[in-house]
Amino acid sequence: MDPKDQPGPEIMFDSKQGAALSESAADTAECPAHAPADHPKIPREKVGILLANLGTPDNYDYWSMRRYLGEFLSDKRVIDYSPWIWQPLLQLIILTKRPFSSGEAYKSIWNHEAGESPLMTITKDQTRKIRETMQAAYGDNVVVDYCMRYGNPSTKAKVRALVDQGCRKILFFPLYPQYSGATSATANDHFFRALMEEKWQPEVRTVPAYFDHPNYVEALAASVKRGYDALENKPDMLVCSYHGVPQRYLTEGDPYHCQCVKTTRLLKEKLGWDDTQITTTFQSRFGPEEWLQPYTVEEVARLAERGKKRIAVIAPAFSADCIETLEEINEEIRESFEEAGGEEFTYIPCLNDDDQHVAALSDVIRANLRGWLE
């Protein structure tokens, strides 16, 4: 039901929220029918689409890195050790040293012109293109924005902004093709926590993993073809490197490993390849326990030692290039391959704001808007 058609006594609305309305929302805000003249105005009802990515530090200096890493590594979905053991280690040792090395890594990939990380730049570009696509389909009935799980802009701030603009329905879209508790689930958790602070909660939906969506697989295959076509010598192997998680997550019910393996299989089938041309690996191992294997940094060295002198690496678990792709893959993993005798290393960028990728994400969004917008 449209808010203006609801009887006044049934409407719960905080006058402080009314004061915080954006200029565009205030222009279309109305007092509900049959309500007293002094009732706060309510903006016209819209549907919000909130894209969510992992996050980024505000800068690469020590304190910016410490704040970002402290938030990230304090997330129990990411590090699920007992806080009695983990927090002293984190606060007294890790956050004393790691901001320096992580800051240097971020500095090496930083978008200095824009004053932000590449992940931020790419997410803004993705959001702009998806906004244009959604508004072409649904007009001003939709509001498209983005947030970060860690750092800024926060999920809480963007939920508040969407509600202020009259979004009585919000579709929350974690930009992770494969589901994991450490990525999609923690993004959803944070979204739900933000909703807990809303007096008039919007109706919400969350977008599930989209790793097997045909248009996503097609976009992934097209990026590989473009990468290979640009090379004089074709790679001997395509390494699909996914962000790792502890091995025990698999036995505890997390579907991430299975979805990663299936992503590689679907990509292989779309390309018309066989198992000798493509493989699955996992990167970004952290801590002492066993993680999903094979580890990318070790596997690329083994490939070189076995005579695979030319390889290409792609990162299908990332919707946008970030520190794990631009620095870890393009530097640490490349170095491991070359030191083992590898000769030609090619990194195929993430799908980023590629038009085919944006079209695939937009198709996923439209499917999840059914019943809300047609």
Short mmCIF file of C-alpha atoms in Angstrom, two decimals, residues 26 60 67 95 118 156 247 265 323 356:
data_model
loop_
_atom_site.label_atom_id
_atom_site.label_comp_id
_atom_site.label_asym_id
_atom_site.label_seq_id
_atom_site.Cartn_x
_atom_site.Cartn_y
_atom_site.Cartn_z
CA ALA A 26 11.78 16.15 0.24
CA TYR A 60 47.22 3.69 3.21
CA ARG A 67 41.25 0.94 11.71
CA LEU A 95 47.75 -4.51 14.46
CA PRO A 118 40.95 0.64 -7.02
CA LYS A 156 24.44 1.42 8.20
CA GLN A 247 39.55 -26.29 5.13
CA ARG A 265 33.82 -26.39 -14.49
CA ILE A 323 44.54 -5.76 -3.15
CA GLN A 356 28.84 -7.61 -20.23
#
